[in-house]
Coordinates of C-alpha atoms and ligand atoms in Angstrom, one line a residue:
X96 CA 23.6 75.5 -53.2
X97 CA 25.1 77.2 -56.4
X98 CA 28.6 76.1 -57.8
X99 CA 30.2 79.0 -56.5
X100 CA 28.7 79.0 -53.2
X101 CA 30.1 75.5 -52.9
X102 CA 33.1 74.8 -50.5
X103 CA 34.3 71.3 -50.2
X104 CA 35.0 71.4 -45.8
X105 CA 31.0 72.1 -45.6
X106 CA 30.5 69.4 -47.8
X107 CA 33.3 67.2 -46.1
X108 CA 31.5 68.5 -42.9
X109 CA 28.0 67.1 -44.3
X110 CA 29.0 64.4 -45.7
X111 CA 30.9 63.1 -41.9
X112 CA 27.6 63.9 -40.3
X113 CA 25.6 61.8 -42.3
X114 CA 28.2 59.0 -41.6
X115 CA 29.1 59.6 -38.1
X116 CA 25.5 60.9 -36.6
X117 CA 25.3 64.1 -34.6
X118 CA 23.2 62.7 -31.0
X119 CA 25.1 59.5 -30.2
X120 CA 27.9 59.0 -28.0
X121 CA 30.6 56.2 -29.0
X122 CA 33.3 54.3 -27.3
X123 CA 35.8 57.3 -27.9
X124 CA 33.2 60.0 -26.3
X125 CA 30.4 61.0 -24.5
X126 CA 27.5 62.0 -26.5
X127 CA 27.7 65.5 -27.8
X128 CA 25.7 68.2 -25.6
X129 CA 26.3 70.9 -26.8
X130 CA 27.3 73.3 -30.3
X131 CA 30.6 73.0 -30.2
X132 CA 31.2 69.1 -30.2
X133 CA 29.8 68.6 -33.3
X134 CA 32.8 70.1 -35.5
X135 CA 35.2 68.2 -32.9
X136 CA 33.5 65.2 -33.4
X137 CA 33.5 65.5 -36.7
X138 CA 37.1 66.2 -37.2
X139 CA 38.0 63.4 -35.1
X140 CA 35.9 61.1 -36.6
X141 CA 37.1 62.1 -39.8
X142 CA 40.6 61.8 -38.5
X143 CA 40.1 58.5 -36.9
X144 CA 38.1 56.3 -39.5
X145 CA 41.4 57.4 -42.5
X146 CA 44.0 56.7 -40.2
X147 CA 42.7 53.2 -39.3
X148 CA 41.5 52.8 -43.3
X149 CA 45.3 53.7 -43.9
X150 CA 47.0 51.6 -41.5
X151 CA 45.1 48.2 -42.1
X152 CA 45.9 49.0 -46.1
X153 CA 49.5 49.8 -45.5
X154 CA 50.7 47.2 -42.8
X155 CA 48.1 44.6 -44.8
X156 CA 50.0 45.4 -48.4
X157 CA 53.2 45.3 -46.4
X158 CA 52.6 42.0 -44.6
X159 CA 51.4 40.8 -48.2
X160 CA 54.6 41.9 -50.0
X161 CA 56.9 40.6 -47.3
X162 CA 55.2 37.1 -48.1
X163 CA 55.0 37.2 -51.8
X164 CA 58.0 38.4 -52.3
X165 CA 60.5 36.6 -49.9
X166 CA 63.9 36.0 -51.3
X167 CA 63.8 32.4 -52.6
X168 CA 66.0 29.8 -53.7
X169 CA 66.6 29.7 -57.6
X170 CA 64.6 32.5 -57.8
X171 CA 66.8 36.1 -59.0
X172 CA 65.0 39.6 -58.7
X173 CA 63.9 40.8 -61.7
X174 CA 64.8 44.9 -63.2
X175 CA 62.9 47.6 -61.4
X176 CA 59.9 49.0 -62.9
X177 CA 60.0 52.5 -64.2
X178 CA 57.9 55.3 -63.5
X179 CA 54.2 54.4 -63.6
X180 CA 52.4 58.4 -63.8
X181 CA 48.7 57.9 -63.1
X182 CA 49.9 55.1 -59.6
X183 CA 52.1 58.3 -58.8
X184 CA 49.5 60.8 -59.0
X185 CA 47.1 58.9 -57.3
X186 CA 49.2 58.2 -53.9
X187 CA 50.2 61.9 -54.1
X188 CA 46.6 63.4 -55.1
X189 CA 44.1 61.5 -52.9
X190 CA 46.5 62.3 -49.5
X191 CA 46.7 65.7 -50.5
X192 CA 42.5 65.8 -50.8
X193 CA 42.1 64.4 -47.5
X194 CA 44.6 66.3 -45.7
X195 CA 42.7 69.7 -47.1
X196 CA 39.7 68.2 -45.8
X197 CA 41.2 67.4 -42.4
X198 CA 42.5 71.1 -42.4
X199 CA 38.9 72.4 -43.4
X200 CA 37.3 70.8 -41.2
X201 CA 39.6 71.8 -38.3
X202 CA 40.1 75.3 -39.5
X203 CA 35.8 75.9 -39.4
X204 CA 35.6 74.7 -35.9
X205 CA 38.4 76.4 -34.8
X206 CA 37.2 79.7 -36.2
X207 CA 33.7 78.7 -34.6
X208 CA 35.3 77.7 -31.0
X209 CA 36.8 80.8 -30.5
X210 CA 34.1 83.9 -31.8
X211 CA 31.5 84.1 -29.6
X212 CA 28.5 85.2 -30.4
X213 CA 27.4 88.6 -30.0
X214 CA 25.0 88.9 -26.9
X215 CA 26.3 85.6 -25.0
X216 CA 25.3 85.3 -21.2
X217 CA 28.0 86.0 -19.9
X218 CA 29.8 84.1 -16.4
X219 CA 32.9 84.9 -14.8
X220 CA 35.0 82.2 -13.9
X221 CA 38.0 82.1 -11.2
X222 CA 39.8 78.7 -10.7
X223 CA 42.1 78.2 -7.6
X224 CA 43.9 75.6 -5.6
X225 CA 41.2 73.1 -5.5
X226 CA 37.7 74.2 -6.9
X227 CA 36.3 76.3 -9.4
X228 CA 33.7 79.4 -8.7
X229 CA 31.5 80.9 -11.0
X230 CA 29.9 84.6 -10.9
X231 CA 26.7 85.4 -12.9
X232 CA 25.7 88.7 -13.8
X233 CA 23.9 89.5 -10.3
X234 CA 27.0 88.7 -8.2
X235 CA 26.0 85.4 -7.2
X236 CA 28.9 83.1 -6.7
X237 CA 28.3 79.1 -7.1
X238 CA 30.7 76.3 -7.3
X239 CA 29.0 74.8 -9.9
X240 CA 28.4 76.3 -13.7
X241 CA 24.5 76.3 -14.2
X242 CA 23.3 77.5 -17.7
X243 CA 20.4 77.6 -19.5
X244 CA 19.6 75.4 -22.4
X245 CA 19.9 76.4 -26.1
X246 CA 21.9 79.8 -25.5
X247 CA 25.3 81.0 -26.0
X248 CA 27.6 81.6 -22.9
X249 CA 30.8 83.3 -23.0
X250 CA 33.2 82.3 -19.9
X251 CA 36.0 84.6 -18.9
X252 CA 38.3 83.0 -16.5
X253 CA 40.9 83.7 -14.8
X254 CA 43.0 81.8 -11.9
X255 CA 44.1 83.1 -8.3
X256 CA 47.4 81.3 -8.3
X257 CA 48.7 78.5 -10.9
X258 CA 47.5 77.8 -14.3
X259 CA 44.5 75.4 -14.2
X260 CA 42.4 74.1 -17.2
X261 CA 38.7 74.1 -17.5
X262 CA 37.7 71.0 -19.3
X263 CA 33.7 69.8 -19.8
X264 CA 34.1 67.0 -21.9
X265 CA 30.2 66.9 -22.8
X266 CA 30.9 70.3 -24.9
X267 CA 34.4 69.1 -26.0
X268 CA 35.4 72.3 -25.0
X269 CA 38.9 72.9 -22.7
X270 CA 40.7 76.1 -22.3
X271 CA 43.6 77.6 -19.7
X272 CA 42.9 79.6 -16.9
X273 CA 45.9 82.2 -16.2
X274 CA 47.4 84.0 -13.2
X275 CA 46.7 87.8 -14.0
X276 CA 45.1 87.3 -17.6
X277 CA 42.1 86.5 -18.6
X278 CA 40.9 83.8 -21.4
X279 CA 37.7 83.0 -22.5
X280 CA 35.6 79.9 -24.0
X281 CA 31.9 79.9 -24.9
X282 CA 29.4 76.9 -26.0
X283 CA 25.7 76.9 -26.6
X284 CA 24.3 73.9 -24.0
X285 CA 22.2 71.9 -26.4
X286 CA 20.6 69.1 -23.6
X287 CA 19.5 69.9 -20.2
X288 CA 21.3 67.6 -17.5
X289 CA 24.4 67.3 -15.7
X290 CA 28.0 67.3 -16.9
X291 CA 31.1 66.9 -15.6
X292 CA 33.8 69.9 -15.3
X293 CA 37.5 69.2 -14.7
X294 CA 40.4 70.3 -14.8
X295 CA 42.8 69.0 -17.1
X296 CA 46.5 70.8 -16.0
X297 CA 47.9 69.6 -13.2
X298 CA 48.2 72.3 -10.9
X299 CA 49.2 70.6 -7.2
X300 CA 47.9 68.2 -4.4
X301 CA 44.3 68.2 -5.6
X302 CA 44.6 68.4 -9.0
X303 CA 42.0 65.3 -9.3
X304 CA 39.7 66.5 -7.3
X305 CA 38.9 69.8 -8.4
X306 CA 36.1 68.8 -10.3
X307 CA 32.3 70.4 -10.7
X308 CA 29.2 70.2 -12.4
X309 CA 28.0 72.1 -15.4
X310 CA 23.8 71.9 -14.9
X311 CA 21.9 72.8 -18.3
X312 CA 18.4 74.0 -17.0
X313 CA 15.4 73.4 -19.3
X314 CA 14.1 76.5 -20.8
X315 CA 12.9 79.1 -18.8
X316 CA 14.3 77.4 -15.5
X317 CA 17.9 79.1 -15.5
X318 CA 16.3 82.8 -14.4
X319 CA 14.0 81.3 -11.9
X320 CA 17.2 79.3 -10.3
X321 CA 19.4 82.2 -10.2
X322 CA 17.0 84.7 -8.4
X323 CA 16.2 81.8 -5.2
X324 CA 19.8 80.9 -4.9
X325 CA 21.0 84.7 -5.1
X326 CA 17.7 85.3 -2.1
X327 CA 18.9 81.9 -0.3
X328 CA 23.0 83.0 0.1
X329 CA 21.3 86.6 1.4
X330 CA 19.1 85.0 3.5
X331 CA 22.0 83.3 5.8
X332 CA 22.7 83.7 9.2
X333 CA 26.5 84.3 10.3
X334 CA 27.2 80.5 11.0
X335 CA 25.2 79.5 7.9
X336 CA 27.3 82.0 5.5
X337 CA 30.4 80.7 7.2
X338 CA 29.6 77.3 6.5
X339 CA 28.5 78.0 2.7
X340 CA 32.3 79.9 2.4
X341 CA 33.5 76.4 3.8
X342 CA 32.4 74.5 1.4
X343 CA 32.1 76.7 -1.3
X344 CA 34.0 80.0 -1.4
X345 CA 36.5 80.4 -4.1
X346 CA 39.3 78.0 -2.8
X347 CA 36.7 76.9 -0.1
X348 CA 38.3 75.6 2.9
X349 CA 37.2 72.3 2.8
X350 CA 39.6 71.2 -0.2
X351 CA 42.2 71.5 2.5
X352 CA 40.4 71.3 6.0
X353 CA 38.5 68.5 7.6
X354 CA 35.6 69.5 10.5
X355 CA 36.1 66.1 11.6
X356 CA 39.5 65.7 12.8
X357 CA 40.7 64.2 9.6
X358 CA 44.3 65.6 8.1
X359 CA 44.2 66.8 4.8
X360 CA 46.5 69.2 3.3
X361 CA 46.0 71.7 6.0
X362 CA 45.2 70.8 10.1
X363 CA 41.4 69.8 10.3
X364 CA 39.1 72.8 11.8
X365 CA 37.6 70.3 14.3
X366 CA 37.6 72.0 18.1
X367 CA 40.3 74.0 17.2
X368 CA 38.7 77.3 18.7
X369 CA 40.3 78.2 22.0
X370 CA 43.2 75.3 22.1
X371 CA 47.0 76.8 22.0
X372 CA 49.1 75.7 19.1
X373 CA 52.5 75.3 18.2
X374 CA 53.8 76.8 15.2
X375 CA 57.2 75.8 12.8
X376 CA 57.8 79.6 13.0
X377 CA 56.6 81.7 16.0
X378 CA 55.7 80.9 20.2
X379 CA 52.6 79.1 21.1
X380 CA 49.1 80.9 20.4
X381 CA 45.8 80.7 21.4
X382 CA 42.9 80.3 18.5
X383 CA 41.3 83.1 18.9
X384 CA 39.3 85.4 16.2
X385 CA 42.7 87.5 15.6
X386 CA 44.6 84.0 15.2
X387 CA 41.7 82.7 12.8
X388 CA 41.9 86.2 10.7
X389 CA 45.3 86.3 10.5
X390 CA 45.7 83.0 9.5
X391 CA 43.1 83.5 6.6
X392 CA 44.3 87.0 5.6
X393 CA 48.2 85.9 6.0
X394 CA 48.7 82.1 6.5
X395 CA 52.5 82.1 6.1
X396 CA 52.8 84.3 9.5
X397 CA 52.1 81.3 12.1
X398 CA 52.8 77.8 10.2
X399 CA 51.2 75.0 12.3
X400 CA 53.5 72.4 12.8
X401 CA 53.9 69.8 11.0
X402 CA 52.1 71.7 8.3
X403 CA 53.6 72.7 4.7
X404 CA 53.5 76.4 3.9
X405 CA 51.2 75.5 1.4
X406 CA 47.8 77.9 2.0
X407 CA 46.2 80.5 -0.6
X408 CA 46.6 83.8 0.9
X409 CA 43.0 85.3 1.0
X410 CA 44.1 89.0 1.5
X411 CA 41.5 90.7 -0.6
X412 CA 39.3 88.0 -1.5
X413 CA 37.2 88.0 1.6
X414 CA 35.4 90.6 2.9
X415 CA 35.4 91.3 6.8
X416 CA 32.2 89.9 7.2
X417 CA 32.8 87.2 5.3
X418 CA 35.7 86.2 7.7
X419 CA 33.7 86.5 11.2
X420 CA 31.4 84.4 9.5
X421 CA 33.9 82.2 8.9
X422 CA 35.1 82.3 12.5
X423 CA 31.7 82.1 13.9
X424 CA 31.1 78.3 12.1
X425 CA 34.9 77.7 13.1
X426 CA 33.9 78.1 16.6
X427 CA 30.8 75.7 16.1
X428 CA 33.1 72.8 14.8
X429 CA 33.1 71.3 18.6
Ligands
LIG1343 CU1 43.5 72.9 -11.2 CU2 44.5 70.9 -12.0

């Protein structure tokens, strides 16, 4: 490195690695897994060992001073000292270092966390009342994020109906998803395993449990996984499909709708098919395959009593066959 090639947050940055480690987890957070939480560990590191070198040097000097130099019997104040230059410089100077550091440090990562690389894999990501889905390039929809190991992927997200927040704290990575916008967020997976996925703005009922998995496949294992779970989803018979849309669909039903009777936010799906139901806002109706599509396509038109108007309306998010699917596992729930 030549003099003029020198910049002191790289050197800042070196010199917190060497200190701090890069692999290691701590008590403050999981162990890094991926490209981007090494400059956020760093920073906060960095942040977190001055502030706590600061505050026992100020409240112990303090607590010192207070002692020394209690107000005592016989004993008169003597005259203020005057200026003393080099003290003056040195409490002004040193702060004013680290506080450059702090902001180089921050500034690099921030500039890194949000440019992704050219040629990133990319995933599409919609996040609804409760669960996330993620599309890959082939149309494949899962509810959990898989990735492969060692390369960059570029998320852009977006959210069916109130702002949620897509949060792996693994990566140390967290970023809004918006009604009718789109953000992104990429990382570069540097460990293959399993990581948690959250979401970290609270957006309803299930806010805590709209959680997933990010899986980091080992090399060469992400294609392979793609191209079987792409053949499996085709593969599915009617009631199979309808059962995979329960569970997983975006806003699967199953964040709202037992199969076995029990309430959630929504009446359970348990022997519903063929029973008449009463409704806070029309007569009495048979669940039939009209009812069930309607109530999918348009849930505010019959609310079941009881009920809050609370359901996701799926009006162009479901295709027709994946609604008689749907109705054909609904009428299997006995
Ligand atoms: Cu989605 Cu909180």
């Amino acid at each position: 490195m030549t003099l003029l090639s020198f910049k002191p947050w790289i050197a800042a940055d070196m010199a917190a690695g060497l200190i701090f480690g890069q692999s290691g987890g701590s008590f403050w957070l999981p162990p890094p897994s991926a490209t981007s939480a090494i400059w956020v560990d760093r920073a906060f590191y960095f942040l977190l060992y001055v502030s706590t070198f600061f505050f026992l040097l100020i409240v112990g000097l303090m607590t010192f001073f207070v002692v020394r130099y209690r107000r005592r019997e016989g004993v008169e104040p003597g005259p203020s000292p005057s200026h003393n230059l080099a003290l003056e410089l040195a409490w002004s100077g040193i702060p004013l270092l680290l506080v450059i550091a702090m902001f180089g440090l921050g500034f690099a990562g921030y500039m890194d966390l949000r440019t992704p690389p050219r040629g990133a894999y990319e995933i599409r990501v919609s996040g609804q009342k409760w669960n996330w889905s993620f599309q890959y390039p082939n149309g494949y929809v899962d509810t959990n994020l898989h990735v492969p190991v060692d390369a960059p992927v570029k998320l852009t997200m977006s959210s069916k109906d109130v702002i949620h927040s897509l949060f792996i704290p693994a990566f140390r990575i967290k970023q809004d998803l918006l009604p009718d916008r789109y953000t992104t967020m990429w990382f570069t997976a540097t460990r293959p395993g399993e990581y948690d996925l959250l979401c970290a703005e609270y957006c309803g009922t299930s806010h805590s449990e709209m959680l997933a998995k990010v899986v980091v496949h080992r090399p060469g294992e992400f294609e392979s996984w793609l191209q079987e779970a792409q053949r499996r989803r085709q593969s599915l018979s009617p009631v199979e499909l309808g059962r995979e849309l329960y569970l997983y669909a975006p806003g699967g039903c199953a964040v709202c709708h037992s199969i076995d009777g029990t309430r959630k936010v929504g009446p359970s799906f348990k022997g519903i098919y063929g029973q008449i139901h009463e409704f806070e806002n029309a007569p009495p109706t048979l669940v039939d395959d009209n009812y069930i599509r309607e109530s999918i396509l348009n849930p505010s038109a019959k609310i079941r009593k009881g009920y809050p108007d609370q359901m996701t309306v799926y009006k162009g998010q479901l295709s027709d066959d994946q609604i008689t699917a749907l109705i054909e596992y609904i009428k299997t729930l006995k």
